[in-house]
Every structure is written in structure tokens, then in C-alpha cells.
mmCIF file of C-alpha atoms in Angstrom:
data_model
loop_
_atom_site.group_PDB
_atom_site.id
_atom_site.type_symbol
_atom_site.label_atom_id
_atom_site.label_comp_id
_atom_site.label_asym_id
_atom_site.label_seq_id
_atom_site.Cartn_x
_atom_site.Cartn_y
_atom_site.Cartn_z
ATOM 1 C CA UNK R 190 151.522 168.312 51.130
ATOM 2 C CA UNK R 191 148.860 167.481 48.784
ATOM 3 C CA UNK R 192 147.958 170.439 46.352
ATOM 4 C CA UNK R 193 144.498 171.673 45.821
ATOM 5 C CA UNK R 194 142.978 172.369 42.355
ATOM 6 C CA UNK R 195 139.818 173.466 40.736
ATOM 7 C CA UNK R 196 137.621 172.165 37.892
ATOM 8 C CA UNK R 197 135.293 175.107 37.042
ATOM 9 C CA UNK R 198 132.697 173.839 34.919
ATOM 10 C CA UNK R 199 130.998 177.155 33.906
ATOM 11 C CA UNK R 200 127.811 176.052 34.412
ATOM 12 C CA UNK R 201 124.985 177.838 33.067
ATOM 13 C CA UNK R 202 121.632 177.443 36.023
ATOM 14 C CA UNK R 203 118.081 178.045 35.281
ATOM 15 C CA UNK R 204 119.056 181.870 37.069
ATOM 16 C CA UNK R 205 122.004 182.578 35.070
ATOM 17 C CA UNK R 206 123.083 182.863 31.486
ATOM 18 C CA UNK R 207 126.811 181.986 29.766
ATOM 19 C CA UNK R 208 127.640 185.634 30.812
ATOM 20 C CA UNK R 209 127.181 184.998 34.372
ATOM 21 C CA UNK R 210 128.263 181.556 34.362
ATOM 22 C CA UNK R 211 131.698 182.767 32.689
ATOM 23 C CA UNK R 212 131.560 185.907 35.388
ATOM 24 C CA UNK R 213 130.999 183.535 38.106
ATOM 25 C CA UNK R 214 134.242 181.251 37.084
ATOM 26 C CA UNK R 215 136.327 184.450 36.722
ATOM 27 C CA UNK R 216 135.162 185.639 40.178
ATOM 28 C CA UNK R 217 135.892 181.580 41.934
ATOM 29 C CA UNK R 218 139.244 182.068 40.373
ATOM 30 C CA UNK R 219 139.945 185.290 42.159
ATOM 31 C CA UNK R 220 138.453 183.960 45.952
ATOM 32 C CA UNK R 221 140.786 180.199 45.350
ATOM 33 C CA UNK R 222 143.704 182.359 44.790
ATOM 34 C CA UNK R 223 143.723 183.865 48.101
ATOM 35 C CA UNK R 224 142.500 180.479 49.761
ATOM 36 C CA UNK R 225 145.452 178.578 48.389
ATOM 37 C CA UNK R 226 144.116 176.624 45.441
ATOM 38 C CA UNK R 227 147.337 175.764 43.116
ATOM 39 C CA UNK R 228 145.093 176.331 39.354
ATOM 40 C CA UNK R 229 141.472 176.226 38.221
ATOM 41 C CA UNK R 230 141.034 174.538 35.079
ATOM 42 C CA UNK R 231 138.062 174.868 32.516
ATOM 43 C CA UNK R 232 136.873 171.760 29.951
ATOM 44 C CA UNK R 233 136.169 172.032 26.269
ATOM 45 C CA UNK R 234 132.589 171.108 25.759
ATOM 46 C CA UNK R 235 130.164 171.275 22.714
ATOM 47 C CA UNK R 236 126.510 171.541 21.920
ATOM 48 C CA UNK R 237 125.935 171.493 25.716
ATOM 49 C CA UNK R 238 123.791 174.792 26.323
ATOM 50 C CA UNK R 239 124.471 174.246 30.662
ATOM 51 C CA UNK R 240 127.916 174.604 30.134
ATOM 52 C CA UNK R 241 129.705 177.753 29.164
ATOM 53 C CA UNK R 242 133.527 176.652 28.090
ATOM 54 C CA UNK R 243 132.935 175.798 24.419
ATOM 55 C CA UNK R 244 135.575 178.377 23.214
ATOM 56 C CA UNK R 245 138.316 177.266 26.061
ATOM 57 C CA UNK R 246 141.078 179.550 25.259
ATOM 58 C CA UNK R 247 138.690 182.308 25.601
ATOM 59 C CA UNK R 248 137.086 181.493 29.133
ATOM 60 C CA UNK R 249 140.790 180.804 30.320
ATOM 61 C CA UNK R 250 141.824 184.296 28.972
ATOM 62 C CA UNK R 251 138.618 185.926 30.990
ATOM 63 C CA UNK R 252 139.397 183.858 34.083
ATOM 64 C CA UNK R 253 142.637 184.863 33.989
ATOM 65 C CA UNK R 254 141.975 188.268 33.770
ATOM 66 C CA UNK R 255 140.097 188.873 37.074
ATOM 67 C CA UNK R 256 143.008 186.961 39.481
ATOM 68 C CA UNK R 257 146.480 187.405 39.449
ATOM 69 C CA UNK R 258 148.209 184.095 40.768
ATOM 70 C CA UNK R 259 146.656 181.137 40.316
ATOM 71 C CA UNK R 260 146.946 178.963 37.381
ATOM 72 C CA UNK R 261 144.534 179.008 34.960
ATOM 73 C CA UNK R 262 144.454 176.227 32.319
ATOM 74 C CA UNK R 263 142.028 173.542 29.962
ATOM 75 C CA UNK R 264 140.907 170.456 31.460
ATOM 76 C CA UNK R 265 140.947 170.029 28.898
ATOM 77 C CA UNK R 266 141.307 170.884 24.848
ATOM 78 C CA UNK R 267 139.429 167.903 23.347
ATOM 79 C CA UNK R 268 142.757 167.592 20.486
ATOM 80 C CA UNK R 269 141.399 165.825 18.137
ATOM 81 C CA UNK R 270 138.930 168.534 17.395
ATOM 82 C CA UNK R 271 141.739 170.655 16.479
ATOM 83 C CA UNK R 272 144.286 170.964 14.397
ATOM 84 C CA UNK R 273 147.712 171.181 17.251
ATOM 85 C CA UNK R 274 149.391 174.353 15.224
ATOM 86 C CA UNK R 275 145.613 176.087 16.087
ATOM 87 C CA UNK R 276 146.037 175.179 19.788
ATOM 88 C CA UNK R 277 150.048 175.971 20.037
ATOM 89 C CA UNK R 278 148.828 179.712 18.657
ATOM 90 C CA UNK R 279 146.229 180.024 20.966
ATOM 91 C CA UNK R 280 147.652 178.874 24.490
ATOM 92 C CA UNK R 281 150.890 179.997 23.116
ATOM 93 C CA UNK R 282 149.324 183.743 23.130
ATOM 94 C CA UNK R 283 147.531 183.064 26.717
ATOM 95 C CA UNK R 284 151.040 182.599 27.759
ATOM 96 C CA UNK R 285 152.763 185.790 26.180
ATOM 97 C CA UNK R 286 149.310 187.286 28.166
ATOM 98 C CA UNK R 287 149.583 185.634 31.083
ATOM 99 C CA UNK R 288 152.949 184.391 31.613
ATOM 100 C CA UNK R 289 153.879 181.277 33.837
ATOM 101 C CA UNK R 290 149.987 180.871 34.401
ATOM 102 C CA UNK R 291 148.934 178.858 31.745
ATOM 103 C CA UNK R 292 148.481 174.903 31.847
ATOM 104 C CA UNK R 293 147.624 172.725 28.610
ATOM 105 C CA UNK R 294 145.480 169.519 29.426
ATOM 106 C CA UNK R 295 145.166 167.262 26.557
ATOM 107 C CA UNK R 296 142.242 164.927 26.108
ATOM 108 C CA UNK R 297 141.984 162.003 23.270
ATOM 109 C CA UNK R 298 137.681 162.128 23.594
ATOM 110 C CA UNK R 299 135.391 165.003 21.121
ATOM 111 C CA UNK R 300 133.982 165.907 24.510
ATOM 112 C CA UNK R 301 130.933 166.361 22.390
ATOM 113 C CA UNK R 302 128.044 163.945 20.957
ATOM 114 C CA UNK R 303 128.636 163.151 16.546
ATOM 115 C CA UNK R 304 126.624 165.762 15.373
ATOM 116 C CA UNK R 305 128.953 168.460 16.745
ATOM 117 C CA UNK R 306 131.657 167.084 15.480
ATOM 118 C CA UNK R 307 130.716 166.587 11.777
ATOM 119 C CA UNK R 308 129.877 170.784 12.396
ATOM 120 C CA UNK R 309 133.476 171.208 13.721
ATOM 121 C CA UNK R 310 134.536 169.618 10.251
ATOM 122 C CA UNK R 311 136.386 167.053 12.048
ATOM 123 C CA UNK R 312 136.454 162.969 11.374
ATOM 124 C CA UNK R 313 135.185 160.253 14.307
ATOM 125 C CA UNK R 314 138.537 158.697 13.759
ATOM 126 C CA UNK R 315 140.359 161.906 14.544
ATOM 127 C CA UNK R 316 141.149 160.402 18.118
ATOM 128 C CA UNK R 317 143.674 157.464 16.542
ATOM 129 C CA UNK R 318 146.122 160.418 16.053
ATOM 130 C CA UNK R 319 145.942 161.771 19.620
ATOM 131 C CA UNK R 320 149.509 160.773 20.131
ATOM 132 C CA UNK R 321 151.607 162.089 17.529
ATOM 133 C CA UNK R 322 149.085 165.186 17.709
ATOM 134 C CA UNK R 323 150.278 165.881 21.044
ATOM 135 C CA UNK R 324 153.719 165.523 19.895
ATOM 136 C CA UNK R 325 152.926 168.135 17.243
ATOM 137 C CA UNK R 326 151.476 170.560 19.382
ATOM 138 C CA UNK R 327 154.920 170.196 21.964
ATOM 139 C CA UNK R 328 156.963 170.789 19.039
ATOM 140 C CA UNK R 329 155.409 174.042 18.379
ATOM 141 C CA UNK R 330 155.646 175.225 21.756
ATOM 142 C CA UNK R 331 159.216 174.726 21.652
ATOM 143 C CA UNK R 332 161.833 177.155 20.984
ATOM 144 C CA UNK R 333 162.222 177.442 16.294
ATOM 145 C CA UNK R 334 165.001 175.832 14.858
ATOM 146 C CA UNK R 335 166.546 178.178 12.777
ATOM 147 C CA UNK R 336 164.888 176.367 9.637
ATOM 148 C CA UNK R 337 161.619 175.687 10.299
ATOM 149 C CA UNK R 338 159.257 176.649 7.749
ATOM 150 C CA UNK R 339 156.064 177.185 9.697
ATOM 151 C CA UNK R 340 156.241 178.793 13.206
ATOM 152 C CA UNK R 341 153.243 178.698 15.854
ATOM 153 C CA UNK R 342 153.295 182.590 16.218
ATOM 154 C CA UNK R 343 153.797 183.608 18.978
ATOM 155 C CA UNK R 344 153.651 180.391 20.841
ATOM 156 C CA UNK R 345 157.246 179.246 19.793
ATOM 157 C CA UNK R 346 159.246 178.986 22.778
ATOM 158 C CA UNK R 347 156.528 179.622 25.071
ATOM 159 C CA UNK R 348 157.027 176.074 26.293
ATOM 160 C CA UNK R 349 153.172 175.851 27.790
ATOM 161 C CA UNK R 350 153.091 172.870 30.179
ATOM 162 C CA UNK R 351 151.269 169.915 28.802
ATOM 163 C CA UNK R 352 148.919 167.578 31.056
ATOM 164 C CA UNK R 353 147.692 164.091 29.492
ATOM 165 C CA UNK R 354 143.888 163.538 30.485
ATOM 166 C CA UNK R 355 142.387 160.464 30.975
ATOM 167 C CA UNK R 356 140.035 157.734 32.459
ATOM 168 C CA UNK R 357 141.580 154.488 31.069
ATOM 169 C CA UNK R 358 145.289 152.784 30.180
ATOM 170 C CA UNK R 359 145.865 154.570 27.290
ATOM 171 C CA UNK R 360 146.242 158.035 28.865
ATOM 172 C CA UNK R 361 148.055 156.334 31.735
ATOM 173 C CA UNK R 362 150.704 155.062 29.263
ATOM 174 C CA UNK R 363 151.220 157.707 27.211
ATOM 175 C CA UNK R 364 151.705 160.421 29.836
ATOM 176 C CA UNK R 365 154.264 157.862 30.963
ATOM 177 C CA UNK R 366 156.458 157.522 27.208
ATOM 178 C CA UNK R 367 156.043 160.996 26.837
ATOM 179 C CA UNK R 368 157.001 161.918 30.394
ATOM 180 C CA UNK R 369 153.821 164.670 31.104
ATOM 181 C CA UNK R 370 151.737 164.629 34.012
ATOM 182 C CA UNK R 371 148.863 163.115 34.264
ATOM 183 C CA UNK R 372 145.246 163.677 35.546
ATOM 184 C CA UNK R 373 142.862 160.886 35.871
ATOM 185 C CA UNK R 374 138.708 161.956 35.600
ATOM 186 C CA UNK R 375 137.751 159.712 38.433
ATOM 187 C CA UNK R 376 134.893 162.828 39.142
ATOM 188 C CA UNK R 377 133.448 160.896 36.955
ATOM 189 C CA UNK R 378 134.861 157.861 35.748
ATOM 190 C CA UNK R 379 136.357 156.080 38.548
ATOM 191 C CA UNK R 380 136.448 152.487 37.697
ATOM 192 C CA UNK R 381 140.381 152.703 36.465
ATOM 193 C CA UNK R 382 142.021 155.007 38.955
ATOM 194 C CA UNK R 383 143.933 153.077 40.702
ATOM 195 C CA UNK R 384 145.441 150.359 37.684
ATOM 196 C CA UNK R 385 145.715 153.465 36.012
ATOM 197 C CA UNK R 386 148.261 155.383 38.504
ATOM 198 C CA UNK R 387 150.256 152.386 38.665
ATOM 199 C CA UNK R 388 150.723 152.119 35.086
ATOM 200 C CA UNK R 389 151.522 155.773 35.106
ATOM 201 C CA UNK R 390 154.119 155.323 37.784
ATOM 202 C CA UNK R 391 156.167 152.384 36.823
ATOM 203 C CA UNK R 392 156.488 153.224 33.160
ATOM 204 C CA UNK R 393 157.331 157.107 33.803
ATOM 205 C CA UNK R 394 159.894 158.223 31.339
ATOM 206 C CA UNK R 395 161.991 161.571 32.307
ATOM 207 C CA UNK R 396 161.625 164.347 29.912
ATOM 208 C CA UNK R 397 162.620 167.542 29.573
ATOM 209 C CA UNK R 398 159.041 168.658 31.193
ATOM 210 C CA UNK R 399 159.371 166.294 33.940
ATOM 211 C CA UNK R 400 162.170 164.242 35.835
ATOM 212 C CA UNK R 401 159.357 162.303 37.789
ATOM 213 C CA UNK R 402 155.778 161.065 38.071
ATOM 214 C CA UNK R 403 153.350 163.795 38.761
ATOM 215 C CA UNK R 404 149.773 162.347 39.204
ATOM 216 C CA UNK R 405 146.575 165.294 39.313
ATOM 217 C CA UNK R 406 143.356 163.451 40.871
ATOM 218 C CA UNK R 407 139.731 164.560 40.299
ATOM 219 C CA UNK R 408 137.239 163.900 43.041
ATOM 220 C CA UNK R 409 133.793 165.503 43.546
ATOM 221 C CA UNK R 410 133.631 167.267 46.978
ATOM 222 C CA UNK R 411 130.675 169.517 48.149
ATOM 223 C CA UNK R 412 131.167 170.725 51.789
ATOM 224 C CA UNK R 413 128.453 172.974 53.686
ATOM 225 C CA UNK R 414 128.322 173.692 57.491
ATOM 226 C CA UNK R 415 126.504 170.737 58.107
ATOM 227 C CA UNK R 416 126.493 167.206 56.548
ATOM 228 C CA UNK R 417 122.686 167.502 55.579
ATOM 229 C CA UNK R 418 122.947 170.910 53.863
ATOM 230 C CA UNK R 419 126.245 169.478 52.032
ATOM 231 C CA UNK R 420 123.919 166.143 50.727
ATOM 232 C CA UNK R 421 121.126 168.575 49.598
ATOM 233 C CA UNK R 422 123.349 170.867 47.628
ATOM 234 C CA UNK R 423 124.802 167.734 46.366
ATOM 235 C CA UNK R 424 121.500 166.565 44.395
ATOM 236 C CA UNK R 425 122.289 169.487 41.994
ATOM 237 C CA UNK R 426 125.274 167.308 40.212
ATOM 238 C CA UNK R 427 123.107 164.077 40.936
ATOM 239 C CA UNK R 428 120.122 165.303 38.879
ATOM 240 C CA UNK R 429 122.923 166.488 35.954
ATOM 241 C CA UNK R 430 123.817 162.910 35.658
ATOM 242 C CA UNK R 431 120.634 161.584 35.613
ATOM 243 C CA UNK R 432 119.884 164.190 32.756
ATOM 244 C CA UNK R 433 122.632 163.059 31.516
ATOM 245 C CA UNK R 434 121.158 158.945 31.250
ATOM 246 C CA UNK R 435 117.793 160.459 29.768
ATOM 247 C CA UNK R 436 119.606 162.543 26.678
ATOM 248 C CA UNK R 437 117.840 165.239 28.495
ATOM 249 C CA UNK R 438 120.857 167.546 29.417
ATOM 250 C CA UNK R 439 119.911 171.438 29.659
ATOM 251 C CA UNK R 440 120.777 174.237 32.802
ATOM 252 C CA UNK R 441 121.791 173.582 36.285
ATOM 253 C CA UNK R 442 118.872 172.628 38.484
ATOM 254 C CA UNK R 443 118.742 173.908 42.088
ATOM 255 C CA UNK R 444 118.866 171.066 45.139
ATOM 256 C CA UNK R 445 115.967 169.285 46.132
ATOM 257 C CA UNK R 446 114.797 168.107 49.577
ATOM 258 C CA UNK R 447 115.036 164.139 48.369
ATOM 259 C CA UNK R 448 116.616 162.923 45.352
ATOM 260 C CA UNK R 449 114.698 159.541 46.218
ATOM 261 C CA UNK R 450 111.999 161.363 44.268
ATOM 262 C CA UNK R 451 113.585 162.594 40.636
ATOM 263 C CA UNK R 452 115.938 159.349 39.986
ATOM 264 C CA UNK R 453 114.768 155.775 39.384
ATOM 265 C CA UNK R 454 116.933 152.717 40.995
ATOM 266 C CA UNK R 455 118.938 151.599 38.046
ATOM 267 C CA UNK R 456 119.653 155.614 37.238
ATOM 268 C CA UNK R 457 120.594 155.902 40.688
ATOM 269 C CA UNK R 458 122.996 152.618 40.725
ATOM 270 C CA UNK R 459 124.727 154.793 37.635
ATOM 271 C CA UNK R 460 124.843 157.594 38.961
ATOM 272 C CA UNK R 461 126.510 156.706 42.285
ATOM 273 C CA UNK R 462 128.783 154.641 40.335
ATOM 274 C CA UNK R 463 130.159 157.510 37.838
ATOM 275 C CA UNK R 464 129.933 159.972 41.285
ATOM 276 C CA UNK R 465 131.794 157.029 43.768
ATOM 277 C CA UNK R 466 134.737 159.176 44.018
ATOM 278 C CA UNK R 467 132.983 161.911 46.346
ATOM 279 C CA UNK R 468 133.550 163.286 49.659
ATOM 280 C CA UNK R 469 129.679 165.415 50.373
ATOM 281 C CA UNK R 470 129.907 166.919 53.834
ATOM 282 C CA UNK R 471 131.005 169.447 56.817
ATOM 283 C CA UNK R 472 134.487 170.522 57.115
ATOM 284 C CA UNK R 473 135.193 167.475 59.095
ATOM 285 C CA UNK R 474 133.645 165.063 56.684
ATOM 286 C CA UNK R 475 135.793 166.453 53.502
ATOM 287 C CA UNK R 476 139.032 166.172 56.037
ATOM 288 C CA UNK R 477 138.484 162.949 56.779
ATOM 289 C CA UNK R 478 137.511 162.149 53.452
ATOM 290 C CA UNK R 479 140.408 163.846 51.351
ATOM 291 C CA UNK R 480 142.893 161.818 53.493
ATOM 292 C CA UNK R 481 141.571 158.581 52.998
ATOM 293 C CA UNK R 482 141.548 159.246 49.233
ATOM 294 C CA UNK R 483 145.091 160.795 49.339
ATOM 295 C CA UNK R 484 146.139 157.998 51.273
ATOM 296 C CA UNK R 485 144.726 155.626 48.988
ATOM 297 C CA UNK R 486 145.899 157.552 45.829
ATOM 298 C CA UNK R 487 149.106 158.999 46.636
ATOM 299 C CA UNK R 488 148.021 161.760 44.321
ATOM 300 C CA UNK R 489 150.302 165.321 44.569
ATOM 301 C CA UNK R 490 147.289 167.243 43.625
ATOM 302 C CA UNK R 491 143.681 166.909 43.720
ATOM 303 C CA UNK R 492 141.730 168.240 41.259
ATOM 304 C CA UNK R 493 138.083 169.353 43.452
ATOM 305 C CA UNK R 494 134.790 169.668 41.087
ATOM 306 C CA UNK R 495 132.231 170.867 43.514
ATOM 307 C CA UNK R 496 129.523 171.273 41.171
ATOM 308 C CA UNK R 497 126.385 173.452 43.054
ATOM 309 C CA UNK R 498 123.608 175.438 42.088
ATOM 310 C CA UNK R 499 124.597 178.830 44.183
ATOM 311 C CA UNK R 500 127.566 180.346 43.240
ATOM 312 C CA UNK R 501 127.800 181.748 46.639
ATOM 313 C CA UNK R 502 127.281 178.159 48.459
ATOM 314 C CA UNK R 503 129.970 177.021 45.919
ATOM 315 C CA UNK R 504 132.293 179.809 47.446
ATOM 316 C CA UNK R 505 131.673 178.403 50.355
ATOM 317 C CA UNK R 506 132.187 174.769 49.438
ATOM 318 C CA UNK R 507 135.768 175.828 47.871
ATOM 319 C CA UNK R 508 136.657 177.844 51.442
ATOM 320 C CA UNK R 509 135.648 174.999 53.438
ATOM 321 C CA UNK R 510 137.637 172.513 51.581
ATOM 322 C CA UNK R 511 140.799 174.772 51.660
ATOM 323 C CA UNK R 512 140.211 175.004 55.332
ATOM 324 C CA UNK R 513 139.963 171.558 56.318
ATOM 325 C CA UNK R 514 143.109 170.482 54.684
ATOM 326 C CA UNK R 515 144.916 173.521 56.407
ATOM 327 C CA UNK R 516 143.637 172.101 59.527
#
């Protein structure tokens, strides 16, 4: 059976602030536990004031906190921002905190515009050494040889599970040589999914990590009682992506009664393009839905962003999703 995930984007609304947003996350965490979700992950993202994940290790440690079983991880650390001994110590101590809990997902992109990342100190061409960077980082999650010189304390032997991230080839191949898993961003960048999980697939190398392929999925999904409620809460993410286009990004806007109204056509032909990997509906809808796309996909995990205004409507999004594939 297909497992169910969570991308929690701690999203800061024009009702809450980062405290609540983080709050809220902790407190989605605690309600997917019980409904069966297998982790909730949390992205690194900069000079973005409607998103509250900036310092990643430090949401996951307050999300992990408030539940007790479900998997809390990054979706992920942005690497080349960081140096990899930085991000062994500090997912190496969320592990000694929280052990067997804790997932590492690797992404190649700043996850941030260029000004932010001249402030983080770091170069544009910081991304060219993603791969031996994520080697790095493995090696100081391993076990210490007795002569190493510098030790990731206390992350040595911690062995935190690495992910590779991606929307393109590249991530695709290099899960595969290295022999990670791999989750593909087709919430929102779909074009590659599918060339991309083959790729994956046939070049899979076994590693210690992993014998097999192990594909993660991301797909928007929004479920309500209805099918019209579901496509009204759904403008919400719509209007974030068209905020997006304008260089106008700022806090979670609540759902309107027609999107027709806030979007222009060629911002709405982008938007539906980035968000064509979406299932917006009742329980039935989202069941018939996540099959097709598992189906189609073959994924062994799907990784749900249902990105709403409410936190209580997203509770019951992330119930009714559980539900109808339990049913």
C-alpha cells in the first residue's frame, strides 16, 4: 500500500504570525500521527516572510516535540547554503533527540532569491558541489574511523537517512549512483515526473541505505465535504502562485468566491501548469484521484501539500485524505 506523507509549509496567514504558523505545524504533526501519515516534512526557505521554516532544524525539533511517532524531517535543507559538517551536527543532534524519527532531504536549489544568499555568505555557484557535498555530509553521519581528525559531534554514527530532492534529471540520477531515495516536487514542478522516475529506477545502485528504488511523490490535494468547498479553499495556494509571478509574495490569503477575478489568463495558464499535479475535492474525488496518480506513478509514498488558509479546514483536508485511501 501506498504511504501517505506531509509537506507542512508553515505558512504564516494574514491571522497568524511565525509563532502560530510553527504552533499550527507542531499541532498537524500530532493529528497525522494518529490518522496514519508515515512523516511530515518542513522546507528550508529564505527572505520569504509567509513562510515560517527558515531555521529547518529548529521547526523540525518543535514539530517533533508535540507528537511522538511520526517522522519528522527537511524537505528539504537547501545544501549548498551550508557547509555539510554544519548540517551532520545539527540533524545528527535531532536524532540523539529524537531517535529513529528524523529524515534528511537534500536539495541542490538556494531555495531563496540572490540577495539572501550573498547575506548567507554563500557563492551562486555553490550548487556545482551538491554532489560530493552530499557525500560529505553521509560521511559524517557515519560511524568515526578511529583516525579521523574532525568528528560531526554528536552526529557520528547517527546514520540520519538521506532523501535526494528534485524536479529534473539530475536529482533523478544521482539518487540513483548514490543509491538514496528520491522525492520528485511535482506539487509544483511537474513537467519531469515521469522521465524522471524512470531514470531513477533503471539506474538504481544498492547501497548500504537502500537495496532498492524507493520513489516519494508530491502532489497538491485539498479535500472538503463537498467538491465546491474543496475548489474554494483551493484558491488560497492559487493566489500564492500568482503572487508568486508578480514578485509580490507576502502572508497566506484566505479563499475567494472566484479566482476568475484575482488572476489574469496567461497567470492562470502558469499557474495550472506548476499546480497540474492536484487532486481538489470530496473524499471521493481525492480517492479516485490518488489512484489514478499512483497508478500512473507507481510511487511508494506520496508526499500531500494541502496548502489552505484555516488550519482547522486543513485538519480536515489531511483526515479526509487519510480516510479515503483507507477506504
Amino acid at each position: 500500500m501506498t504511504a501517505l506523507s506531509l509537506l507542512e509549509l508553515v505558512r504564516v496567514t494574514q491571522e497568524t504570525d511565525a509563532r502560530m504558523a510553527l504552533d499550527n505545524a507542531r499541532d498537524l504533526a500530532s493529528h497525522a500521527e494518529q490518522w496514519g501519515y508515515k512523516r511530515i516534512w518542513v522546507a528550508e526557505h529564505h527572505n520569504m516572510v509567509g513562510i515560517a521554516s527558515a531555521a529547518t532544524s529548529i521547526a523540525i525539533a518543535h514539530i517533533a516535540s508535540g507528537s511522538r511517532t511520526i517522522r519528522v524531517g527537511a524537505g528539504g535543507i537547501m545544501l549548498p547554503n551550508h557547509a555539510p559538517y554544519i548540517i551532520a551536527e545539527q540533524f545528527g543532534t535531532l536524532e540523539r533527540l529524537y531517535p529513529g524519527r528524523i529524515d534528511l532531504g537534500l536539495g541542490r536549489a538556494p531555495g531563496t532569491d540572490q540577495i539572501a544568499v550573498r547575506a548567507m555568505r554563500r557563492s551562486a555557484s555553490a550548487s556545482d558541489q551538491f554532489p560530493q557535498d552530499v557525500q560529505e555530509l553521509q560521511a559524517f553521519l557515519a560511524p568515526a574511523a578511529p583516525d579521523q581528525r574532525i568528528i560531526a559531534v554528536p552526529a557520528a554514527g547517527t546514520n540520519v537517512p538521506l532523501w535526494i530532492l528534485g524536479s529534473s534529471n539530475f536529482g533523478a540520477m544521482l539518487a540513483a549512483e548514490l543509491g538514496l531515495p528520491y522525492a520528485f516536487a511535482s506539487h509544483f514542478a511537474p513537467d519531469m515526473l515521469l522521465p524522471a522516475l524512470d531514470i531513477y529506477r533503471s539506474r538504481f545502485k544498492p547501497s548500504e541505505q537502500l537495496d532498492r528504488p524507493y520513489t516519494m511523490v508530491g502532489i497538491n490535494v485539498i479535500a472538503a465535504d463537498t467538491d465546491h468547498e474543496a475548489k474554494r479553499l483551493a484558491t488560497t495556494q492559487q493566489m500564492s502562485f500568482v503572487d508568486m509571478f508578480r514578485a509580490r509574495q507576502g502572508v497566506s490569503k484566505p479563499p475567494i468566491d472566484d479566482i476568475e477575478t484575482y488572476w489574469s489568463p496567461a497567470e492562470k495558464a502558469q499557474a495550472m501548469r506548476m499546480l497540474a499535479r492536484s487532486v481538489v475535492g470530496s473524499a471521493d474525488t481525492v480517492r479516485t484521484g490518488l489512484q489514478a496518480f499512483i497508478d500512473e506513478t507507481r510511487a511508494d509514498e506520496l508526499m500531500i501539500v494541502s496548502d489552505l488558509y484555516d488550519h482547522q479546514a486543513r485538519l480536515r483536508s489531511v483526515e479526509l485524505i487519510a480516510e479515503a485511501m483507507k477506504s
